[in-house]
Tab-separated table of C-alpha atoms in Angstrom:
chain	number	residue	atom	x	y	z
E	1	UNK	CA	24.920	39.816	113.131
E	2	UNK	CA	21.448	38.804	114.310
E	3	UNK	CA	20.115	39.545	110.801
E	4	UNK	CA	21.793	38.160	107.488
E	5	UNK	CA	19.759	40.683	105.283
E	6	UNK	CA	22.434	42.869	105.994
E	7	UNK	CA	25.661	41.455	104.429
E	8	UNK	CA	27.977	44.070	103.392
E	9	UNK	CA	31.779	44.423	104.165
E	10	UNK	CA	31.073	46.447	107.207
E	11	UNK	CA	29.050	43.331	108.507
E	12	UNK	CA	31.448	40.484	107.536
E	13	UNK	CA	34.365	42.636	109.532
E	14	UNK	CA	32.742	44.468	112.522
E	15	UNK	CA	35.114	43.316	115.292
E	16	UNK	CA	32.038	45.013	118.073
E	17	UNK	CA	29.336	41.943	117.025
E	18	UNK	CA	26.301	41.801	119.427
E	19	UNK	CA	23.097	40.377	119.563
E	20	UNK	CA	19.991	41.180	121.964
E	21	UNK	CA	16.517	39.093	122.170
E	22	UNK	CA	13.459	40.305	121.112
E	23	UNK	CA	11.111	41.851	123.539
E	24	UNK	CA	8.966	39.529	125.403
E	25	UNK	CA	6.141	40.785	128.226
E	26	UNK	CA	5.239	44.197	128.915
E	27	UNK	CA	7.865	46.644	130.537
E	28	UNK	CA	7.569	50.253	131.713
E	29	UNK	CA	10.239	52.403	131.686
E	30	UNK	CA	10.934	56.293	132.020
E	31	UNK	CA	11.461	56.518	127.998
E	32	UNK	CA	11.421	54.172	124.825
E	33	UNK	CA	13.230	54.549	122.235
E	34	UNK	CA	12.351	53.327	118.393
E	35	UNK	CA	15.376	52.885	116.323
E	36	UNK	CA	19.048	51.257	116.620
E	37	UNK	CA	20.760	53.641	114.629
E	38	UNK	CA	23.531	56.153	115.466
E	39	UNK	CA	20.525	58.616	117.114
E	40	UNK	CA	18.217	55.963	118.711
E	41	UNK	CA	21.304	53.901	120.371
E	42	UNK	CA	23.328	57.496	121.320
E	43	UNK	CA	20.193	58.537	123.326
E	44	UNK	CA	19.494	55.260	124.841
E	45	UNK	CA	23.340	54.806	125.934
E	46	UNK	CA	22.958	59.009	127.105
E	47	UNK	CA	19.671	58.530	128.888
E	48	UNK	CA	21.131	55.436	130.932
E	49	UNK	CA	24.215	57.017	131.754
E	50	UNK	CA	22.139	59.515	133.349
E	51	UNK	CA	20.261	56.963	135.797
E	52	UNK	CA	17.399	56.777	133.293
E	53	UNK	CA	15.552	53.588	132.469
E	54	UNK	CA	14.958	53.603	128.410
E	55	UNK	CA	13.947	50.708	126.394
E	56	UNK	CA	15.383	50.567	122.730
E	57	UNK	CA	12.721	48.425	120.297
E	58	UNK	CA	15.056	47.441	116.697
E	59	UNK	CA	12.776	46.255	114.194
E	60	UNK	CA	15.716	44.167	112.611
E	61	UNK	CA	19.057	44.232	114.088
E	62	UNK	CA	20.932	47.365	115.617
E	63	UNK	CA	22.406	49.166	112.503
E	64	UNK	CA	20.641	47.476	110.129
E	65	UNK	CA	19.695	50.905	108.130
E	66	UNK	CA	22.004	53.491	107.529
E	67	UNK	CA	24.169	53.000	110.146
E	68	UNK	CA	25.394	49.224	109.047
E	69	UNK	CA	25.800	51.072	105.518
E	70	UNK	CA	27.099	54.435	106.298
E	71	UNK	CA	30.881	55.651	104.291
E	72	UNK	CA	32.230	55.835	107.683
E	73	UNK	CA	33.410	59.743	107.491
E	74	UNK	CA	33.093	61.106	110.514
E	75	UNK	CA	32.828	64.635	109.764
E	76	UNK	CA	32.026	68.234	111.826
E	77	UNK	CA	28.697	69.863	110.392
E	78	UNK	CA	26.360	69.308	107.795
E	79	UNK	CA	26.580	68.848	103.967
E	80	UNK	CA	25.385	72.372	103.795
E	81	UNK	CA	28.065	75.288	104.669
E	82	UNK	CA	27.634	77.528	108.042
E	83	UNK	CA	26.106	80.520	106.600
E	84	UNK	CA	23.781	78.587	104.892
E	85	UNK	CA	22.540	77.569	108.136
E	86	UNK	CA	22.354	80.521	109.486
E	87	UNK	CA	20.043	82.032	106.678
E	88	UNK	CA	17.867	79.578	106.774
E	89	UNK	CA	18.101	79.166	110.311
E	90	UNK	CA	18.311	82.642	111.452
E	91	UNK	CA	21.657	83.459	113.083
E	92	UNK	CA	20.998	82.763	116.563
E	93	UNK	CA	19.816	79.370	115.872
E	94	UNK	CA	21.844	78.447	113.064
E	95	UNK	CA	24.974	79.461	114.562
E	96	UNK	CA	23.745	77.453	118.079
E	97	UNK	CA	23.019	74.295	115.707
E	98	UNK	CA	26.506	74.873	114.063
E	99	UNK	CA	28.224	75.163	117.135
E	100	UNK	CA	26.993	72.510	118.717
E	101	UNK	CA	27.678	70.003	114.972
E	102	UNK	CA	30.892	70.977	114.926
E	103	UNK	CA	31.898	69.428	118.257
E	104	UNK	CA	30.392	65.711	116.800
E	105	UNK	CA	33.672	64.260	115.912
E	106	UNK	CA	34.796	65.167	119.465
E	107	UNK	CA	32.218	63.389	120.747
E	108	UNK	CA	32.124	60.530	118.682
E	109	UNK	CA	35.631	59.589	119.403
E	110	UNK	CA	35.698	60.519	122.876
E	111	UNK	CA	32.740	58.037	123.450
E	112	UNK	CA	34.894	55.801	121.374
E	113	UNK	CA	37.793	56.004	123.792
E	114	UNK	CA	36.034	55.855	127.038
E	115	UNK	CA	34.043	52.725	126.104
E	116	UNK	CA	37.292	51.192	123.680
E	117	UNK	CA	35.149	50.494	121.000
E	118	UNK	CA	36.497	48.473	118.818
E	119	UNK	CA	35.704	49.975	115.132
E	120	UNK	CA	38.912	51.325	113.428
E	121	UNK	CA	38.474	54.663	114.359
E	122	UNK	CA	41.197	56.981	112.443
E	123	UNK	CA	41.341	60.612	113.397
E	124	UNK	CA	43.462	62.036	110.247
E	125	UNK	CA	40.422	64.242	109.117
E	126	UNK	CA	38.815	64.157	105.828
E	127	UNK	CA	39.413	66.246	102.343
E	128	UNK	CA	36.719	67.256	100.274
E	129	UNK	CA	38.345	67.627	96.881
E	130	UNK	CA	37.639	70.090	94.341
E	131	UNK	CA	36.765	68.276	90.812
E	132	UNK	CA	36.824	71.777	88.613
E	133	UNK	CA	37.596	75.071	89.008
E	134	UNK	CA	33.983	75.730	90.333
E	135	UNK	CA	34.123	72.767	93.310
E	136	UNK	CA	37.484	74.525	94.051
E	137	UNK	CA	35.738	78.228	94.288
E	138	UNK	CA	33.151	76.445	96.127
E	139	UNK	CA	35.717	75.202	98.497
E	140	UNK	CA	37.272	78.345	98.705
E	141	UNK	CA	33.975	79.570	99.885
E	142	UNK	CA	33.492	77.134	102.635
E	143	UNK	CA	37.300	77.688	103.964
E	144	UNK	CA	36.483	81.398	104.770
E	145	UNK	CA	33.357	80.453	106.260
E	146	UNK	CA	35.112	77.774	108.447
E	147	UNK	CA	37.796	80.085	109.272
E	148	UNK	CA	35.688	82.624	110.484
E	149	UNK	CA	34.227	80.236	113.012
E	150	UNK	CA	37.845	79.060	114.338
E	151	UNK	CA	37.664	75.766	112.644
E	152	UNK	CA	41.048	73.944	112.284
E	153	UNK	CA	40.862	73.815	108.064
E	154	UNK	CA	43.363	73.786	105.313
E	155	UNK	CA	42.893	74.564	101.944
E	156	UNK	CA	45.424	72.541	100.095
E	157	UNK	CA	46.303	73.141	96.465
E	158	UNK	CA	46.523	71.146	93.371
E	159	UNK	CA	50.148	69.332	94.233
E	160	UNK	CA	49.539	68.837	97.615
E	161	UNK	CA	46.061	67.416	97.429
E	162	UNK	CA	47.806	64.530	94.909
E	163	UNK	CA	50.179	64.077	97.056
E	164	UNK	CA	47.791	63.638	99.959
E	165	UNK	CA	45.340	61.772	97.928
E	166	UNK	CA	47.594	59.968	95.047
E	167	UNK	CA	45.036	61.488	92.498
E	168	UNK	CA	46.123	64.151	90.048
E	169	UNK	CA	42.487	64.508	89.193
E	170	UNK	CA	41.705	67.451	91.701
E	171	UNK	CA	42.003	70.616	91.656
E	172	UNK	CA	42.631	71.578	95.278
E	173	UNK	CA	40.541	70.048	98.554
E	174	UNK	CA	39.948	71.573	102.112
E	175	UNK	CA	40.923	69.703	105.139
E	176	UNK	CA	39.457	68.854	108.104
E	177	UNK	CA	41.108	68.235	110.874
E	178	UNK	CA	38.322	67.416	113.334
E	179	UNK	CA	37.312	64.742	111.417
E	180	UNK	CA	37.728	61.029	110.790
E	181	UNK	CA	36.436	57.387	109.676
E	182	UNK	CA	35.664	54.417	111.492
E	183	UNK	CA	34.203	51.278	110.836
E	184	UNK	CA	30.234	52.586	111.238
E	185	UNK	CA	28.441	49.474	112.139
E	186	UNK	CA	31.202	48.491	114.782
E	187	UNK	CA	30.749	52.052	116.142
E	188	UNK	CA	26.699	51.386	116.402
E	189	UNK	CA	27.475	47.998	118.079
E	190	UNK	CA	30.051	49.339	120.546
E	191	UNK	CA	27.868	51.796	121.372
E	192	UNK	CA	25.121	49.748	122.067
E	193	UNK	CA	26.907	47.472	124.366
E	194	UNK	CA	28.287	50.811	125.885
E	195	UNK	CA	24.186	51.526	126.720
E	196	UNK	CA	23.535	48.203	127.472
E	197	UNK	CA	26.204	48.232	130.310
E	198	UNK	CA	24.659	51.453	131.600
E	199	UNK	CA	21.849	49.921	131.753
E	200	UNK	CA	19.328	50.489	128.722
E	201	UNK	CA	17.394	47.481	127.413
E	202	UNK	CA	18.263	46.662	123.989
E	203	UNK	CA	15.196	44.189	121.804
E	204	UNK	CA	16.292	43.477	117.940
E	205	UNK	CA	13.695	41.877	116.078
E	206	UNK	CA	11.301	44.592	117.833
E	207	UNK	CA	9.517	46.580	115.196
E	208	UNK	CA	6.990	48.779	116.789
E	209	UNK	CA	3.329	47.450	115.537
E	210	UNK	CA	1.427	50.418	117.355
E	211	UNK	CA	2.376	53.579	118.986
E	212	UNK	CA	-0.170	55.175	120.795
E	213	UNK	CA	-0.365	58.235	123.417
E	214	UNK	CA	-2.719	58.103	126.770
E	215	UNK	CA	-2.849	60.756	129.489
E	216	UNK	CA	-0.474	58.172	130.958
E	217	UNK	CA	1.947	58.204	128.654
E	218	UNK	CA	3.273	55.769	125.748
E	219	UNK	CA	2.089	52.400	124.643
E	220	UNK	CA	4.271	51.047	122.092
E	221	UNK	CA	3.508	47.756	121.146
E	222	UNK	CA	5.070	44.640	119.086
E	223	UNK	CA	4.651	41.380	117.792
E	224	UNK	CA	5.448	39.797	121.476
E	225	UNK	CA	5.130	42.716	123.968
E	226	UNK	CA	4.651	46.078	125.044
E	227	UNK	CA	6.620	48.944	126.161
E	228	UNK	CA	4.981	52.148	128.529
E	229	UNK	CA	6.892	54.841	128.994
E	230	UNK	CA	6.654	58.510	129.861
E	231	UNK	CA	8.520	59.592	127.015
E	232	UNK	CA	9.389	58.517	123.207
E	233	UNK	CA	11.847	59.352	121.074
E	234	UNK	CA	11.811	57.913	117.432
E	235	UNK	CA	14.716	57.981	115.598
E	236	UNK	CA	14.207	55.334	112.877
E	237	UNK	CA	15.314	58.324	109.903
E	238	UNK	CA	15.343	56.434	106.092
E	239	UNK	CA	14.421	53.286	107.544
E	240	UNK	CA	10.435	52.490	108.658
E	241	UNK	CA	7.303	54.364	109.318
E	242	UNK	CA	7.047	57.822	109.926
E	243	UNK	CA	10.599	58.262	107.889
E	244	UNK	CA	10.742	56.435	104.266
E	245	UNK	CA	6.967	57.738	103.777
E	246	UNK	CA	7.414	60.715	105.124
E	247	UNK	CA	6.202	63.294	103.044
E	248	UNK	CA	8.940	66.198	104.713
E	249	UNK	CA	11.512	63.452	103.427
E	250	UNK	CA	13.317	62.852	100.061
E	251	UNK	CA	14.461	59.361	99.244
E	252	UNK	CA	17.627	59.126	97.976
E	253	UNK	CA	20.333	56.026	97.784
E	254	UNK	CA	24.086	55.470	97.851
E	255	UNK	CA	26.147	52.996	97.179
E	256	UNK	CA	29.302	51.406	97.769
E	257	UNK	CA	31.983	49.263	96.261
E	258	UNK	CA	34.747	47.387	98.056
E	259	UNK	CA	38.163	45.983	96.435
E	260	UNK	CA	40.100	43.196	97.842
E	261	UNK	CA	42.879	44.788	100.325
E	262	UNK	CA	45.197	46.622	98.007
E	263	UNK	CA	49.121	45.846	97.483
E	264	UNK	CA	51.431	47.356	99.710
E	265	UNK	CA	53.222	49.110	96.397
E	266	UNK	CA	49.283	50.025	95.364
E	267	UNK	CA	48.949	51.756	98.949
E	268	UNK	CA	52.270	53.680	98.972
E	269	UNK	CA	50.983	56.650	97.130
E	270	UNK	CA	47.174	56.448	98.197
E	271	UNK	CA	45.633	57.981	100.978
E	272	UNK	CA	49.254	57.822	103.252
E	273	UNK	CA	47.655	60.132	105.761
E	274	UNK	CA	44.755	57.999	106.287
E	275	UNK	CA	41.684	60.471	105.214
E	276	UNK	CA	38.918	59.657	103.952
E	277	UNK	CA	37.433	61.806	100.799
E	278	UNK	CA	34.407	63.362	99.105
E	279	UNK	CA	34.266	65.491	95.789
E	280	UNK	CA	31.893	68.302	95.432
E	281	UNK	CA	30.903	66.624	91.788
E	282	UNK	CA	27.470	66.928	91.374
E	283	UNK	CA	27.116	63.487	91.310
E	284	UNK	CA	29.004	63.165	94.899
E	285	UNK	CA	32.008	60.178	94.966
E	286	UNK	CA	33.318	59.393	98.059
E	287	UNK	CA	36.570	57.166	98.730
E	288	UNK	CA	38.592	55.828	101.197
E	289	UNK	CA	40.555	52.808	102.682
E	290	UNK	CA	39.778	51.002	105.652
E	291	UNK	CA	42.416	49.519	107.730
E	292	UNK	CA	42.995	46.275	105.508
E	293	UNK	CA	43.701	48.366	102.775
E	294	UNK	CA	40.310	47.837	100.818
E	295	UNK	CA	39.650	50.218	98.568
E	296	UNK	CA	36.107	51.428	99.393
E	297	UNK	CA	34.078	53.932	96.651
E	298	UNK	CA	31.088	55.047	96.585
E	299	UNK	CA	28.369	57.455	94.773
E	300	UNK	CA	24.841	58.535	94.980
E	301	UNK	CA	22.614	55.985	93.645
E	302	UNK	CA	21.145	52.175	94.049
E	303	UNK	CA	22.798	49.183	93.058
E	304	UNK	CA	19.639	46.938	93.861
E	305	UNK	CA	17.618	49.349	91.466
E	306	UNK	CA	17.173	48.441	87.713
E	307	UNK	CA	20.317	51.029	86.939
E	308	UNK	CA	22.465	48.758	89.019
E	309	UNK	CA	25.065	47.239	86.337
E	310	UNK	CA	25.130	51.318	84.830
E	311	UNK	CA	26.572	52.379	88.451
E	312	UNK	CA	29.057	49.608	88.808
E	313	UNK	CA	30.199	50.115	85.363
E	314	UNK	CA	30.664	53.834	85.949
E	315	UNK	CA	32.268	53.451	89.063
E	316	UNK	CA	34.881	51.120	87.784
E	317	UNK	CA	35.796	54.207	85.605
E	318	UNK	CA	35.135	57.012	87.897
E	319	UNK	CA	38.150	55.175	90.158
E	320	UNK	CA	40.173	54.299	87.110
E	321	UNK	CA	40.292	57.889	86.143
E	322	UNK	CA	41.247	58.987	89.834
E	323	UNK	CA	43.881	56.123	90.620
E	324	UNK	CA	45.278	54.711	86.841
E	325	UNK	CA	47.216	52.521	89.542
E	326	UNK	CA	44.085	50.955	90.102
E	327	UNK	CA	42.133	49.962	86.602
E	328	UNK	CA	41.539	46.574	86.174
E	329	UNK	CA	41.194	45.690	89.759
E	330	UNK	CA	37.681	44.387	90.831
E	331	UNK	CA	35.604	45.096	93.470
E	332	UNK	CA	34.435	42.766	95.354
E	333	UNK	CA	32.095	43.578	97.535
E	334	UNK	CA	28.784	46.026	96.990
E	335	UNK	CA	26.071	47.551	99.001
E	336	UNK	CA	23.056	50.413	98.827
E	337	UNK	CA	21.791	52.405	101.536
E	338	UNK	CA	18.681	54.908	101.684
E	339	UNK	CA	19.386	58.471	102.811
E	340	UNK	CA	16.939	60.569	104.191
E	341	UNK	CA	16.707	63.990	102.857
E	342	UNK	CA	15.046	67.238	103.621
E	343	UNK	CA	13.562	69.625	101.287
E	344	UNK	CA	16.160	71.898	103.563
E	345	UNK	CA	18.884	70.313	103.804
E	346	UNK	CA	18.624	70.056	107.591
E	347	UNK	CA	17.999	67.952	109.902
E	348	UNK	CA	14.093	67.986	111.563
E	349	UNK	CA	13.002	67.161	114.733
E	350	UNK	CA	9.364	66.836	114.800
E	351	UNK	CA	6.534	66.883	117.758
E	352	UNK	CA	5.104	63.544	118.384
E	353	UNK	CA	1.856	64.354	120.675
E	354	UNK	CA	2.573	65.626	124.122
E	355	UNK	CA	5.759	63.756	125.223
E	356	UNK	CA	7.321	62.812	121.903
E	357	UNK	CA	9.621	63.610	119.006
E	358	UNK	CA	10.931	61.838	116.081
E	359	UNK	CA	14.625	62.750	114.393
E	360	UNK	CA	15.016	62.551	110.365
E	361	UNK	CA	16.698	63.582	107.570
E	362	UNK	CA	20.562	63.925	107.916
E	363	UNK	CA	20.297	64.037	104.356
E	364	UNK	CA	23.842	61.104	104.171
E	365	UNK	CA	25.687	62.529	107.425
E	366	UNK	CA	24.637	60.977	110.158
E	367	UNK	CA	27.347	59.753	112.124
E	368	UNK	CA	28.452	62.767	114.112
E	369	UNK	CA	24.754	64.397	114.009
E	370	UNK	CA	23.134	61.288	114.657
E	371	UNK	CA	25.236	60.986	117.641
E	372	UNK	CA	24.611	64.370	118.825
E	373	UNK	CA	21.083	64.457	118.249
E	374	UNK	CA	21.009	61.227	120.089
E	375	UNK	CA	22.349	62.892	123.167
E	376	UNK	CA	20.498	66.071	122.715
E	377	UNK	CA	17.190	64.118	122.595
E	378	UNK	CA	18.187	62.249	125.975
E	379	UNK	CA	18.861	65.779	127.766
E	380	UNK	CA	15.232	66.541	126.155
E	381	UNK	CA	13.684	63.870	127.772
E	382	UNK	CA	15.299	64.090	130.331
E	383	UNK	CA	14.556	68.040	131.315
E	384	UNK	CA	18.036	68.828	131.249
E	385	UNK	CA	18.780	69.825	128.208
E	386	UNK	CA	17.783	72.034	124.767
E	387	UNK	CA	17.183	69.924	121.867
E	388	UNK	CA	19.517	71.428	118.311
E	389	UNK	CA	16.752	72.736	116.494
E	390	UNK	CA	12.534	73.775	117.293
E	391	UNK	CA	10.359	71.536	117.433
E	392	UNK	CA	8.285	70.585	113.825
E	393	UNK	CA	4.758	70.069	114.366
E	394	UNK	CA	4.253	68.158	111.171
E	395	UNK	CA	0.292	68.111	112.263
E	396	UNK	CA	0.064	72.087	111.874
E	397	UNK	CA	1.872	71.850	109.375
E	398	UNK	CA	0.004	69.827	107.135
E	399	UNK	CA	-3.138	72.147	108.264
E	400	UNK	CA	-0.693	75.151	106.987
E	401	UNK	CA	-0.066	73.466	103.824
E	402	UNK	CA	-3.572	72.425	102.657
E	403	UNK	CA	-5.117	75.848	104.034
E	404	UNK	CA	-2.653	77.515	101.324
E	405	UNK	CA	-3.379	74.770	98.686
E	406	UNK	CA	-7.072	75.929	99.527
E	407	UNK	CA	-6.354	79.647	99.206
E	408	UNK	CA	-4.602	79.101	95.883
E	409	UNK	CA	-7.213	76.861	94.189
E	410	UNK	CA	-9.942	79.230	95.267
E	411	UNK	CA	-7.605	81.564	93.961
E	412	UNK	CA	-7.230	80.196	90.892
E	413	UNK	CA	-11.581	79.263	90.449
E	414	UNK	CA	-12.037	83.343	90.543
E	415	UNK	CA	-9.628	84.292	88.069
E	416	UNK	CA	-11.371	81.610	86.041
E	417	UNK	CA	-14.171	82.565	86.376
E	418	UNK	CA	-13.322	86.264	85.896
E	419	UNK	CA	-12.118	85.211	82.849
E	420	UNK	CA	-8.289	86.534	83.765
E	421	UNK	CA	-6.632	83.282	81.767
């Protein structure tokens, strides 16, 4: 990799490894693109497949953020069930915008296959596994909703979860069978050389120094050049400005622990089918092996943070109690990444003056969204297409916000000084 800042296991065994030069001189091109994550690399390899030309600019290396530390579950829809979507939505856009999530794994691996990208990709689907009797109502829930919508889902019970799993410790879990991991940062890289052989042009060690909009379009500029372009799409989610500062976003972190590759008597009972797995624990633990047979856990919060040696320690037990098989073995390997969260739950695409937008908060699934959003943003830019949800104008917003702040406080100075408290 073309940055050593990111050293995780995902890094040290990417078989798709690629690096691209900075940007030197000033180019023009129809759009640019800020960001080399799943979104920012799926529109640039969408927009050049359509006879575009679309410069990417990579502050540090492509899938340096959450893409180089992503779990690697490829999954169909959001965190948050369909119906949910739809209320907050309304129905005829929340059922578009699930419609059009649930067909991400299909596109993930199909782009996978075309371009033979090299990144372990397993297509056995995923369980998410019911850690009480509430996670498993709460399951049970999200199986009817599913099922309405023609989704190929399972609910599995007790006994056939363990035996799919080779944990007793759940109650029941739902299947998936759209779903399925990869190797994420492989699948970024492949990608990108996918795009690159299109046609985009790719710049690591770009970060964008200045943005600015003229009646002629973009100016984005860095450290050694400058892009103009007719169009920009940002898509740099928990990682940079106009994302980790964002005041729509929530900062949140998960992290990740990696055994040595198990024993083939260890690996008998655990995870045969190859899924990968997700609880509905309120402190969310994912797990799953990748194809060396590394045990790979993880759980909301930040191993770099001062609570570091807390989350290993509890994670060492957390697996212990789901695999006994497995207590006493070390992990070996450890990494954090920053999730971008909405206040909604959703994803947001926001206006960026008059030939912009900028694509946040996945809220920790980004793969098959990110990849979808990627190619919705190129049909955007392109005039050919409808972007998954209405355009954010975080400007009005803002006004909308501090007018009702306003409203409230003057609000507040007349019951005051009617005496009403």
């Amino acid at each position: 990799m073309s940055d050593a800042a990111l050293d995780n296991l995902w890094s040290r065994t990417a078989a798709e490894r690629h690096q691209w030069s900075p940007l030197s001189g000033a180019i023009e091109v129809d759009v640019v693109v800020i960001g080399g994550g799943f979104t920012g690399v799926s529109a640039a390899y969408h927009l050049a497949a359509a006879g575009a030309s679309v410069a990417l600019l990579e502050a540090r290396s492509i899938g340096y953020g959450g893409s180089g530390r992503n779990v690697g579950l490829v999954n169909a829809g959001l965190w948050t069930p369909p119906d949910q979507v739809e209320e907050k939505l309304g129905q005829t856009a929340g059922a578009a915008l699930n419609a059009t999530l649930a067909e991400g794994p299909a596109l993930v691996f199909g782009l996978i296959e075309q371009h033979q990208i090299r990144c372990e990709a397993t297509r056995k689907g995923t369980l998410h596994c019911a850690h009480s009797a509430a996670g498993m109502r709460d399951l049970e829930n999200r199986f009817a909703q599913q099922e309405r919508r023609g989704a190929p889902v399972r609910l599995l019970d007790a006994a056939e979860t363990a035996r799919r799993t080779g944990s007793r410790a759940y109650h029941g879990a739902l299947w998936d069978a759209r779903a399925g991991t990869i190797q994420p940062l492989a699948y970024v890289q492949g990608l990108a050389r996918a795009a690159a052989a299109q046609g985009a042009a790719l710049f690591e060690r770009s970060g964008a120094l200045a943005i600015d909009e003229t009646d002629k379009g973009w100016i984005v500029r860095t450290a050694q050049g400058e892009v103009r372009a007719a169009k920009l799409i940002q898509a740099v989610n928990g990682y940079g400005t106009g994302a980790a500062d964002h005041n729509a976003v929530i900062p949140a972190h998960f992290f990740q622990l990696a055994t040595a590759p198990l024993a083939q008597d260890l690996r008998r009972d655990i995870l045969g089918g190859g899924e990968g797995c997700w609880d509905t624990a309120l402190v969310m633990s994912s797990f799953r092996l990748d194809q060396s047979g590394r045990m790979i856990f993880g759980a909301l919060g930040n191993l770099d943070g001062f609570g570091g040696a807390l989350h290993r320690g509890w994670a060492e037990r957390k697996l212990a109690k789901l695999f006994p098989q497995l207590a006493g073995i070390p992990f070996e390997q450890d990494w954090t990444g920053r999730i971008a969260m909405t206040g909604t739950y959703l994803p947001r695409v926001e206006r960026r003056g008059r030939n912009g937008i900028s694509i946040l908060g996945y809220s920790g699934r980004g793969i098959g969204p990110g990849t979808v959003f990627g190619k919705a943003a190129a049909g955007w830019a392109l005039g050919t297409g409808d972007l998954p949800l209405g355009l954010v104008d975080p400007l009005a917003e803002k006004h909308a916000s501090a007018k009702g702040l306003y409203y409230e406080l003057g609000a507040t100075l007349t019951h005051f000084a009617n005496g009403r408290f």
